[in-house]
Amino acid sequence: MAQTLSRPADRYNPLYFLASLGAGGLSVTFFMYLMFWIPHPGQPVPVFEDIARALSTGSIPMQASVIIALAGIAVFAAMNLTSLVWNLRALSAFKRTQAYEALTKTNAQSSLLAAPLAAAMSINGMFIVGLVFVPGLWSVVEYLFPLAMVAFLALGIWALRLIGDYLGRILSQTGAFDLKAHNSFAQMLPAFALSMIGVGLSAPAAMSTNQTVVGVALILSSFFAVAALLYAAIAGFTAMSAMLQHGTAKEAAPTLLILVPLMTVLGILFLRQNHGLHTQFDSHVTAGETMMMLGRMLAVQIAFLLLGLTVLKRLGYFRDFVFGRKASPGSYALVCPGVALSVMLHFFVNKGLVGTGVIDKFSTPYWALTALALLSQILMIALVLRLNRQHFRPVPQASALPAE
């Protein structure tokens, strides 16, 4: 017998785009340190100059948090882009195989939406990298917003075309959709992609001072938000019916947690829209209303976390696919909920509880709640590193020697 080296990722699946998505999300969790812990007067987000000032004049704990944040953003943004490029190349090669043709004739065709989802995350991530590492970027940011909207709109057209191909096939052909295999929330991936594009389009609404740019951003982001909600509602209700009849598909079980990142992305989108409506159109949302919106979304997240983790435990998913020998690209779907929960907790604590005066910033209750966000972040870092080793590290496999 001879030993050959292979790795699970050699059997390509579009769900590997979730590896890029998870790394990009982790870079956002580090940006939360800068967003809520250092002063950034004059603009709604911290920029290079704010960070430099914090490093030169801030306290030692603040300086340490800034250094950790910058290192985390740099490392995981690089990981995000590296994984995105690898996936795009692998997808291009995959499209020339019979396996791709087979995939486009099954329910799994919806997994192709992981590509625009990850690409949208990368654009969001690169904007963060520009803010924190490029001096003077804010002085030209108004010129960048239209370009960003064009880029996100292009991704939106890509996503809508993929959804159109998929829905056109299954809604026009009898028996093209396997209801029995619909026993997970995997079909909500297109909704997640639409929401990620929508949150990217909403960024100019929160940051631009040009009323036309804000108005266009509000309209475009609203379309993708509504489309995401409609798609999620239909896919979620039909999937729950299938799961009640057939149980949950084990390999797709992590998708039960997809509502967690969906709520975070839509929550940020609504916050950005509210800010744009306030600054440009004299529409006001109170701090109490913001707290309640974020609190309700957090409640949905906790409910589906409890549901999903219960089912995953019953199915032995972690034993087999995270800590065991089995490998499934769908395991990367476990990263997004932890990342999303961390980001949502930061927003709920700072925009909700601190914003209403329920707790004081940097008080003991503040750090106790923030610790939950940091714990979720640390666990997801460990999970990403574990999954990357599991899926991308070559492992020896026995192969028969040719007969002599």
PDB file of C-alpha atoms in Angstrom, residues 113-394:
ATOM      1  CA  LEU A 113     -25.651  31.994  -3.609  1.00  0.00           C
ATOM      2  CA  ALA A 114     -22.777  31.561  -1.156  1.00  0.00           C
ATOM      3  CA  ALA A 115     -20.544  33.178  -3.804  1.00  0.00           C
ATOM      4  CA  PRO A 116     -22.201  36.641  -3.961  1.00  0.00           C
ATOM      5  CA  LEU A 117     -22.763  36.414  -0.196  1.00  0.00           C
ATOM      6  CA  ALA A 118     -19.036  36.021   0.454  1.00  0.00           C
ATOM      7  CA  ALA A 119     -18.130  38.649  -2.150  1.00  0.00           C
ATOM      8  CA  ALA A 120     -20.434  41.167  -0.463  1.00  0.00           C
ATOM      9  CA  MET A 121     -18.804  40.419   2.886  1.00  0.00           C
ATOM     10  CA  SER A 122     -15.388  41.028   1.328  1.00  0.00           C
ATOM     11  CA  ILE A 123     -16.406  44.462   0.020  1.00  0.00           C
ATOM     12  CA  ASN A 124     -17.714  45.368   3.469  1.00  0.00           C
ATOM     13  CA  GLY A 125     -14.473  44.096   4.973  1.00  0.00           C
ATOM     14  CA  MET A 126     -12.304  46.067   2.575  1.00  0.00           C
ATOM     15  CA  PHE A 127     -14.169  49.242   3.469  1.00  0.00           C
ATOM     16  CA  ILE A 128     -13.283  48.620   7.118  1.00  0.00           C
ATOM     17  CA  VAL A 129      -9.649  48.021   6.176  1.00  0.00           C
ATOM     18  CA  GLY A 130      -9.620  51.312   4.293  1.00  0.00           C
ATOM     19  CA  LEU A 131     -11.127  53.214   7.210  1.00  0.00           C
ATOM     20  CA  VAL A 132      -8.611  52.005   9.774  1.00  0.00           C
ATOM     21  CA  PHE A 133      -5.415  51.752   7.723  1.00  0.00           C
ATOM     22  CA  VAL A 134      -5.620  54.489   5.048  1.00  0.00           C
ATOM     23  CA  PRO A 135      -4.876  58.066   6.207  1.00  0.00           C
ATOM     24  CA  GLY A 136      -7.229  60.741   4.906  1.00  0.00           C
ATOM     25  CA  LEU A 137      -9.749  58.307   3.428  1.00  0.00           C
ATOM     26  CA  TRP A 138     -12.683  60.106   5.002  1.00  0.00           C
ATOM     27  CA  SER A 139     -11.849  63.253   3.023  1.00  0.00           C
ATOM     28  CA  VAL A 140     -12.671  61.459  -0.239  1.00  0.00           C
ATOM     29  CA  VAL A 141     -15.287  59.046   1.058  1.00  0.00           C
ATOM     30  CA  GLU A 142     -18.155  60.842  -0.709  1.00  0.00           C
ATOM     31  CA  TYR A 143     -16.569  59.871  -4.022  1.00  0.00           C
ATOM     32  CA  LEU A 144     -16.315  56.250  -2.892  1.00  0.00           C
ATOM     33  CA  PHE A 145     -19.947  55.802  -1.888  1.00  0.00           C
ATOM     34  CA  PRO A 146     -21.345  55.812  -5.455  1.00  0.00           C
ATOM     35  CA  LEU A 147     -18.640  53.353  -6.513  1.00  0.00           C
ATOM     36  CA  ALA A 148     -19.486  51.097  -3.580  1.00  0.00           C
ATOM     37  CA  MET A 149     -23.175  51.178  -4.485  1.00  0.00           C
ATOM     38  CA  VAL A 150     -22.371  50.214  -8.069  1.00  0.00           C
ATOM     39  CA  ALA A 151     -20.274  47.291  -6.808  1.00  0.00           C
ATOM     40  CA  PHE A 152     -22.988  46.061  -4.450  1.00  0.00           C
ATOM     41  CA  LEU A 153     -25.651  46.534  -7.106  1.00  0.00           C
ATOM     42  CA  ALA A 154     -23.570  44.373  -9.461  1.00  0.00           C
ATOM     43  CA  LEU A 155     -23.447  41.690  -6.784  1.00  0.00           C
ATOM     44  CA  GLY A 156     -27.189  42.096  -6.335  1.00  0.00           C
ATOM     45  CA  ILE A 157     -27.795  41.498 -10.052  1.00  0.00           C
ATOM     46  CA  TRP A 158     -25.536  38.411  -9.870  1.00  0.00           C
ATOM     47  CA  ALA A 159     -27.473  37.091  -6.877  1.00  0.00           C
ATOM     48  CA  LEU A 160     -30.866  37.797  -8.455  1.00  0.00           C
ATOM     49  CA  ARG A 161     -29.837  36.016 -11.644  1.00  0.00           C
ATOM     50  CA  LEU A 162     -28.766  32.952  -9.661  1.00  0.00           C
ATOM     51  CA  ILE A 163     -32.043  33.034  -7.740  1.00  0.00           C
ATOM     52  CA  GLY A 164     -33.960  33.500 -10.991  1.00  0.00           C
ATOM     53  CA  ASP A 165     -32.267  30.477 -12.578  1.00  0.00           C
ATOM     54  CA  TYR A 166     -33.031  28.400  -9.503  1.00  0.00           C
ATOM     55  CA  LEU A 167     -36.633  29.443  -8.927  1.00  0.00           C
ATOM     56  CA  GLY A 168     -37.343  29.442 -12.649  1.00  0.00           C
ATOM     57  CA  ARG A 169     -36.285  25.801 -12.831  1.00  0.00           C
ATOM     58  CA  ILE A 170     -38.092  24.486  -9.759  1.00  0.00           C
ATOM     59  CA  LEU A 171     -41.290  26.482 -10.296  1.00  0.00           C
ATOM     60  CA  SER A 172     -41.658  25.631 -13.972  1.00  0.00           C
ATOM     61  CA  GLN A 173     -40.890  21.904 -13.828  1.00  0.00           C
ATOM     62  CA  THR A 174     -42.974  19.295 -12.053  1.00  0.00           C
ATOM     63  CA  GLY A 175     -40.979  17.462  -9.417  1.00  0.00           C
ATOM     64  CA  ALA A 176     -37.890  19.668  -9.824  1.00  0.00           C
ATOM     65  CA  PHE A 177     -37.825  20.452  -6.093  1.00  0.00           C
ATOM     66  CA  ASP A 178     -37.355  17.645  -3.572  1.00  0.00           C
ATOM     67  CA  LEU A 179     -39.606  18.508  -0.641  1.00  0.00           C
ATOM     68  CA  LYS A 180     -38.266  15.622   1.424  1.00  0.00           C
ATOM     69  CA  ALA A 181     -34.729  16.993   1.079  1.00  0.00           C
ATOM     70  CA  HIS A 182     -35.962  20.439   2.184  1.00  0.00           C
ATOM     71  CA  ASN A 183     -35.591  19.390   5.838  1.00  0.00           C
ATOM     72  CA  SER A 184     -33.199  22.153   6.926  1.00  0.00           C
ATOM     73  CA  PHE A 185     -32.849  25.912   6.577  1.00  0.00           C
ATOM     74  CA  ALA A 186     -30.347  25.517   3.717  1.00  0.00           C
ATOM     75  CA  GLN A 187     -32.805  27.164   1.338  1.00  0.00           C
ATOM     76  CA  MET A 188     -32.533  30.393   3.355  1.00  0.00           C
ATOM     77  CA  LEU A 189     -29.007  30.975   2.044  1.00  0.00           C
ATOM     78  CA  PRO A 190     -30.304  33.178  -0.823  1.00  0.00           C
ATOM     79  CA  ALA A 191     -32.063  35.377   1.749  1.00  0.00           C
ATOM     80  CA  PHE A 192     -28.795  35.731   3.648  1.00  0.00           C
ATOM     81  CA  ALA A 193     -27.028  36.758   0.432  1.00  0.00           C
ATOM     82  CA  LEU A 194     -29.678  39.367  -0.369  1.00  0.00           C
ATOM     83  CA  SER A 195     -29.469  40.804   3.140  1.00  0.00           C
ATOM     84  CA  MET A 196     -25.660  41.055   2.985  1.00  0.00           C
ATOM     85  CA  ILE A 197     -25.907  42.979  -0.267  1.00  0.00           C
ATOM     86  CA  GLY A 198     -28.598  45.149   1.289  1.00  0.00           C
ATOM     87  CA  VAL A 199     -26.481  46.045   4.320  1.00  0.00           C
ATOM     88  CA  GLY A 200     -23.649  47.047   2.004  1.00  0.00           C
ATOM     89  CA  LEU A 201     -25.991  49.301   0.057  1.00  0.00           C
ATOM     90  CA  SER A 202     -27.225  50.862   3.303  1.00  0.00           C
ATOM     91  CA  ALA A 203     -23.759  52.059   4.365  1.00  0.00           C
ATOM     92  CA  PRO A 204     -23.936  55.342   2.378  1.00  0.00           C
ATOM     93  CA  ALA A 205     -27.303  56.044   3.999  1.00  0.00           C
ATOM     94  CA  ALA A 206     -25.588  56.191   7.388  1.00  0.00           C
ATOM     95  CA  MET A 207     -22.346  57.883   6.364  1.00  0.00           C
ATOM     96  CA  SER A 208     -22.958  60.170   3.395  1.00  0.00           C
ATOM     97  CA  THR A 209     -23.890  63.822   3.737  1.00  0.00           C
ATOM     98  CA  ASN A 210     -25.255  63.996   0.187  1.00  0.00           C
ATOM     99  CA  GLN A 211     -29.025  63.748   0.256  1.00  0.00           C
ATOM    100  CA  THR A 212     -29.254  62.153  -3.191  1.00  0.00           C
ATOM    101  CA  VAL A 213     -26.734  59.453  -2.285  1.00  0.00           C
ATOM    102  CA  VAL A 214     -28.558  58.787   0.978  1.00  0.00           C
ATOM    103  CA  GLY A 215     -31.905  58.579  -0.804  1.00  0.00           C
ATOM    104  CA  VAL A 216     -30.638  56.131  -3.428  1.00  0.00           C
ATOM    105  CA  ALA A 217     -28.981  54.027  -0.720  1.00  0.00           C
ATOM    106  CA  LEU A 218     -32.220  53.911   1.254  1.00  0.00           C
ATOM    107  CA  ILE A 219     -34.251  52.787  -1.753  1.00  0.00           C
ATOM    108  CA  LEU A 220     -31.811  50.140  -2.974  1.00  0.00           C
ATOM    109  CA  SER A 221     -31.112  48.700   0.460  1.00  0.00           C
ATOM    110  CA  SER A 222     -34.848  48.572   1.196  1.00  0.00           C
ATOM    111  CA  PHE A 223     -35.457  46.480  -1.904  1.00  0.00           C
ATOM    112  CA  PHE A 224     -32.873  43.890  -0.913  1.00  0.00           C
ATOM    113  CA  ALA A 225     -34.016  43.887   2.718  1.00  0.00           C
ATOM    114  CA  VAL A 226     -37.631  43.247   1.732  1.00  0.00           C
ATOM    115  CA  ALA A 227     -36.606  40.606  -0.809  1.00  0.00           C
ATOM    116  CA  ALA A 228     -34.504  38.882   1.874  1.00  0.00           C
ATOM    117  CA  LEU A 229     -37.365  38.895   4.371  1.00  0.00           C
ATOM    118  CA  LEU A 230     -39.866  37.520   1.839  1.00  0.00           C
ATOM    119  CA  TYR A 231     -37.494  34.773   0.728  1.00  0.00           C
ATOM    120  CA  ALA A 232     -36.610  33.872   4.324  1.00  0.00           C
ATOM    121  CA  ALA A 233     -40.260  33.670   5.352  1.00  0.00           C
ATOM    122  CA  ILE A 234     -41.224  31.346   2.494  1.00  0.00           C
ATOM    123  CA  ALA A 235     -38.135  29.150   2.793  1.00  0.00           C
ATOM    124  CA  GLY A 236     -38.372  29.017   6.588  1.00  0.00           C
ATOM    125  CA  PHE A 237     -42.019  28.013   6.816  1.00  0.00           C
ATOM    126  CA  THR A 238     -41.761  25.319   4.135  1.00  0.00           C
ATOM    127  CA  ALA A 239     -38.520  23.978   5.628  1.00  0.00           C
ATOM    128  CA  MET A 240     -40.068  23.708   9.085  1.00  0.00           C
ATOM    129  CA  SER A 241     -42.900  21.659   7.604  1.00  0.00           C
ATOM    130  CA  ALA A 242     -40.407  19.305   5.959  1.00  0.00           C
ATOM    131  CA  MET A 243     -38.380  18.970   9.170  1.00  0.00           C
ATOM    132  CA  LEU A 244     -41.497  18.122  11.174  1.00  0.00           C
ATOM    133  CA  GLN A 245     -42.240  15.320   8.713  1.00  0.00           C
ATOM    134  CA  HIS A 246     -38.773  13.968   7.988  1.00  0.00           C
ATOM    135  CA  GLY A 247     -36.503  15.233  10.765  1.00  0.00           C
ATOM    136  CA  THR A 248     -33.513  17.484  10.173  1.00  0.00           C
ATOM    137  CA  ALA A 249     -30.860  16.551   7.605  1.00  0.00           C
ATOM    138  CA  LYS A 250     -27.735  15.971   9.686  1.00  0.00           C
ATOM    139  CA  GLU A 251     -25.144  17.586   7.409  1.00  0.00           C
ATOM    140  CA  ALA A 252     -27.363  20.625   6.854  1.00  0.00           C
ATOM    141  CA  ALA A 253     -28.295  20.996  10.543  1.00  0.00           C
ATOM    142  CA  PRO A 254     -26.026  24.061  11.097  1.00  0.00           C
ATOM    143  CA  THR A 255     -28.390  26.011   8.834  1.00  0.00           C
ATOM    144  CA  LEU A 256     -30.905  25.997  11.689  1.00  0.00           C
ATOM    145  CA  LEU A 257     -28.790  28.849  13.053  1.00  0.00           C
ATOM    146  CA  ILE A 258     -28.917  30.978   9.885  1.00  0.00           C
ATOM    147  CA  LEU A 259     -31.486  33.339  11.377  1.00  0.00           C
ATOM    148  CA  VAL A 260     -28.831  34.527  13.831  1.00  0.00           C
ATOM    149  CA  PRO A 261     -26.618  36.213  11.190  1.00  0.00           C
ATOM    150  CA  LEU A 262     -29.689  37.240   9.204  1.00  0.00           C
ATOM    151  CA  MET A 263     -30.998  39.208  12.206  1.00  0.00           C
ATOM    152  CA  THR A 264     -27.633  40.906  12.783  1.00  0.00           C
ATOM    153  CA  VAL A 265     -27.239  41.936   9.155  1.00  0.00           C
ATOM    154  CA  LEU A 266     -30.801  43.256   8.923  1.00  0.00           C
ATOM    155  CA  GLY A 267     -30.442  44.963  12.299  1.00  0.00           C
ATOM    156  CA  ILE A 268     -27.381  46.886  11.123  1.00  0.00           C
ATOM    157  CA  LEU A 269     -29.177  47.689   7.860  1.00  0.00           C
ATOM    158  CA  PHE A 270     -32.139  49.187   9.741  1.00  0.00           C
ATOM    159  CA  LEU A 271     -29.837  51.174  12.049  1.00  0.00           C
ATOM    160  CA  ARG A 272     -28.046  52.617   9.042  1.00  0.00           C
ATOM    161  CA  GLN A 273     -31.309  53.505   7.348  1.00  0.00           C
ATOM    162  CA  ASN A 274     -32.637  55.179  10.492  1.00  0.00           C
ATOM    163  CA  HIS A 275     -29.476  57.273  10.750  1.00  0.00           C
ATOM    164  CA  GLY A 276     -29.790  58.412   7.136  1.00  0.00           C
ATOM    165  CA  LEU A 277     -33.468  59.251   7.596  1.00  0.00           C
ATOM    166  CA  HIS A 278     -32.563  61.264  10.696  1.00  0.00           C
ATOM    167  CA  THR A 279     -29.711  63.281   9.185  1.00  0.00           C
ATOM    168  CA  GLN A 280     -31.174  63.957   5.740  1.00  0.00           C
ATOM    169  CA  PHE A 281     -34.952  63.638   5.960  1.00  0.00           C
ATOM    170  CA  ASP A 282     -35.782  64.833   9.481  1.00  0.00           C
ATOM    171  CA  SER A 283     -37.177  61.450  10.541  1.00  0.00           C
ATOM    172  CA  HIS A 284     -36.376  60.581  14.143  1.00  0.00           C
ATOM    173  CA  VAL A 285     -36.162  57.254  15.965  1.00  0.00           C
ATOM    174  CA  THR A 286     -35.776  57.461  19.731  1.00  0.00           C
ATOM    175  CA  ALA A 287     -33.090  55.645  21.706  1.00  0.00           C
ATOM    176  CA  GLY A 288     -35.814  53.559  23.332  1.00  0.00           C
ATOM    177  CA  GLU A 289     -37.142  52.423  19.957  1.00  0.00           C
ATOM    178  CA  THR A 290     -33.620  51.474  18.880  1.00  0.00           C
ATOM    179  CA  MET A 291     -33.099  49.470  22.066  1.00  0.00           C
ATOM    180  CA  MET A 292     -36.365  47.597  21.596  1.00  0.00           C
ATOM    181  CA  MET A 293     -35.659  46.814  17.938  1.00  0.00           C
ATOM    182  CA  LEU A 294     -32.225  45.415  18.772  1.00  0.00           C
ATOM    183  CA  GLY A 295     -33.599  43.594  21.817  1.00  0.00           C
ATOM    184  CA  ARG A 296     -36.288  41.860  19.765  1.00  0.00           C
ATOM    185  CA  MET A 297     -33.779  40.798  17.135  1.00  0.00           C
ATOM    186  CA  LEU A 298     -31.470  39.504  19.857  1.00  0.00           C
ATOM    187  CA  ALA A 299     -34.411  37.541  21.294  1.00  0.00           C
ATOM    188  CA  VAL A 300     -34.989  35.881  17.916  1.00  0.00           C
ATOM    189  CA  GLN A 301     -31.303  35.012  17.770  1.00  0.00           C
ATOM    190  CA  ILE A 302     -31.282  33.446  21.230  1.00  0.00           C
ATOM    191  CA  ALA A 303     -34.433  31.435  20.457  1.00  0.00           C
ATOM    192  CA  PHE A 304     -32.952  29.953  17.280  1.00  0.00           C
ATOM    193  CA  LEU A 305     -29.583  29.400  18.950  1.00  0.00           C
ATOM    194  CA  LEU A 306     -31.304  27.307  21.598  1.00  0.00           C
ATOM    195  CA  LEU A 307     -33.280  25.406  18.958  1.00  0.00           C
ATOM    196  CA  GLY A 308     -30.331  24.842  16.655  1.00  0.00           C
ATOM    197  CA  LEU A 309     -27.862  23.809  19.336  1.00  0.00           C
ATOM    198  CA  THR A 310     -30.414  21.387  20.791  1.00  0.00           C
ATOM    199  CA  VAL A 311     -30.890  19.671  17.429  1.00  0.00           C
ATOM    200  CA  LEU A 312     -27.155  19.670  16.663  1.00  0.00           C
ATOM    201  CA  LYS A 313     -26.453  18.015  19.997  1.00  0.00           C
ATOM    202  CA  ARG A 314     -29.152  15.375  19.469  1.00  0.00           C
ATOM    203  CA  LEU A 315     -27.762  14.598  16.022  1.00  0.00           C
ATOM    204  CA  GLY A 316     -24.189  14.355  17.327  1.00  0.00           C
ATOM    205  CA  TYR A 317     -23.081  16.929  14.782  1.00  0.00           C
ATOM    206  CA  PHE A 318     -20.203  18.395  16.776  1.00  0.00           C
ATOM    207  CA  ARG A 319     -18.931  14.931  17.684  1.00  0.00           C
ATOM    208  CA  ASP A 320     -18.820  13.852  14.040  1.00  0.00           C
ATOM    209  CA  PHE A 321     -18.131  16.963  11.944  1.00  0.00           C
ATOM    210  CA  VAL A 322     -16.271  19.371  14.239  1.00  0.00           C
ATOM    211  CA  PHE A 323     -14.307  17.238  16.675  1.00  0.00           C
ATOM    212  CA  GLY A 324     -14.493  13.953  14.803  1.00  0.00           C
ATOM    213  CA  ARG A 325     -13.060  12.548  11.589  1.00  0.00           C
ATOM    214  CA  LYS A 326     -15.925  13.468   9.273  1.00  0.00           C
ATOM    215  CA  ALA A 327     -15.724  16.639   7.195  1.00  0.00           C
ATOM    216  CA  SER A 328     -18.604  18.651   5.763  1.00  0.00           C
ATOM    217  CA  PRO A 329     -18.267  22.082   4.113  1.00  0.00           C
ATOM    218  CA  GLY A 330     -21.534  22.996   5.817  1.00  0.00           C
ATOM    219  CA  SER A 331     -19.617  23.074   9.119  1.00  0.00           C
ATOM    220  CA  TYR A 332     -18.471  26.591   8.206  1.00  0.00           C
ATOM    221  CA  ALA A 333     -22.102  27.666   8.645  1.00  0.00           C
ATOM    222  CA  LEU A 334     -21.467  27.343  12.386  1.00  0.00           C
ATOM    223  CA  VAL A 335     -19.088  30.323  12.306  1.00  0.00           C
ATOM    224  CA  CYS A 336     -21.591  32.922  11.107  1.00  0.00           C
ATOM    225  CA  PRO A 337     -24.018  32.636  14.064  1.00  0.00           C
ATOM    226  CA  GLY A 338     -21.262  33.076  16.658  1.00  0.00           C
ATOM    227  CA  VAL A 339     -19.809  36.036  14.795  1.00  0.00           C
ATOM    228  CA  ALA A 340     -23.251  37.576  14.327  1.00  0.00           C
ATOM    229  CA  LEU A 341     -24.144  37.123  17.990  1.00  0.00           C
ATOM    230  CA  SER A 342     -20.919  38.879  19.023  1.00  0.00           C
ATOM    231  CA  VAL A 343     -21.632  41.847  16.736  1.00  0.00           C
ATOM    232  CA  MET A 344     -25.277  42.077  17.795  1.00  0.00           C
ATOM    233  CA  LEU A 345     -24.316  42.067  21.484  1.00  0.00           C
ATOM    234  CA  HIS A 346     -21.933  44.971  20.872  1.00  0.00           C
ATOM    235  CA  PHE A 347     -24.706  46.950  19.171  1.00  0.00           C
ATOM    236  CA  PHE A 348     -27.330  46.046  21.758  1.00  0.00           C
ATOM    237  CA  VAL A 349     -25.073  47.040  24.649  1.00  0.00           C
ATOM    238  CA  ASN A 350     -23.810  50.286  23.096  1.00  0.00           C
ATOM    239  CA  LYS A 351     -26.652  51.519  20.887  1.00  0.00           C
ATOM    240  CA  GLY A 352     -29.386  50.022  23.041  1.00  0.00           C
ATOM    241  CA  LEU A 353     -28.530  49.908  26.741  1.00  0.00           C
ATOM    242  CA  VAL A 354     -25.936  52.682  26.839  1.00  0.00           C
ATOM    243  CA  GLY A 355     -27.871  54.803  24.350  1.00  0.00           C
ATOM    244  CA  THR A 356     -30.937  54.795  26.592  1.00  0.00           C
ATOM    245  CA  GLY A 357     -28.988  55.211  29.824  1.00  0.00           C
ATOM    246  CA  VAL A 358     -29.962  51.794  31.164  1.00  0.00           C
ATOM    247  CA  ILE A 359     -26.275  51.171  31.899  1.00  0.00           C
ATOM    248  CA  ASP A 360     -23.235  53.438  31.904  1.00  0.00           C
ATOM    249  CA  LYS A 361     -20.482  52.995  29.344  1.00  0.00           C
ATOM    250  CA  PHE A 362     -17.447  51.125  30.691  1.00  0.00           C
ATOM    251  CA  SER A 363     -19.270  50.273  33.926  1.00  0.00           C
ATOM    252  CA  THR A 364     -19.196  46.809  35.513  1.00  0.00           C
ATOM    253  CA  PRO A 365     -22.515  45.737  33.884  1.00  0.00           C
ATOM    254  CA  TYR A 366     -21.193  47.073  30.570  1.00  0.00           C
ATOM    255  CA  TRP A 367     -18.087  44.878  30.689  1.00  0.00           C
ATOM    256  CA  ALA A 368     -20.056  41.891  31.976  1.00  0.00           C
ATOM    257  CA  LEU A 369     -22.318  41.998  28.914  1.00  0.00           C
ATOM    258  CA  THR A 370     -19.474  42.864  26.553  1.00  0.00           C
ATOM    259  CA  ALA A 371     -17.612  39.816  27.874  1.00  0.00           C
ATOM    260  CA  LEU A 372     -20.319  37.644  26.290  1.00  0.00           C
ATOM    261  CA  ALA A 373     -19.580  39.218  22.913  1.00  0.00           C
ATOM    262  CA  LEU A 374     -15.846  38.677  23.401  1.00  0.00           C
ATOM    263  CA  LEU A 375     -16.384  35.055  24.453  1.00  0.00           C
ATOM    264  CA  SER A 376     -18.437  34.376  21.332  1.00  0.00           C
ATOM    265  CA  GLN A 377     -15.699  35.979  19.229  1.00  0.00           C
ATOM    266  CA  ILE A 378     -12.954  33.873  20.817  1.00  0.00           C
ATOM    267  CA  LEU A 379     -14.925  30.660  20.333  1.00  0.00           C
ATOM    268  CA  MET A 380     -15.453  31.466  16.651  1.00  0.00           C
ATOM    269  CA  ILE A 381     -11.751  32.183  16.146  1.00  0.00           C
ATOM    270  CA  ALA A 382     -10.981  28.768  17.592  1.00  0.00           C
ATOM    271  CA  LEU A 383     -13.657  27.174  15.403  1.00  0.00           C
ATOM    272  CA  VAL A 384     -12.339  28.787  12.210  1.00  0.00           C
ATOM    273  CA  LEU A 385      -8.797  27.623  12.938  1.00  0.00           C
ATOM    274  CA  ARG A 386     -10.071  24.122  13.706  1.00  0.00           C
ATOM    275  CA  LEU A 387     -12.158  23.889  10.537  1.00  0.00           C
ATOM    276  CA  ASN A 388      -9.366  25.273   8.356  1.00  0.00           C
ATOM    277  CA  ARG A 389      -7.022  22.559   9.618  1.00  0.00           C
ATOM    278  CA  GLN A 390      -9.696  19.937   9.197  1.00  0.00           C
ATOM    279  CA  HIS A 391     -10.629  20.866   5.631  1.00  0.00           C
ATOM    280  CA  PHE A 392      -7.494  22.340   4.078  1.00  0.00           C
ATOM    281  CA  ARG A 393      -4.635  20.413   5.677  1.00  0.00           C
ATOM    282  CA  PRO A 394      -3.535  17.430   3.543  1.00  0.00           C
TER     283      PRO A 394
END
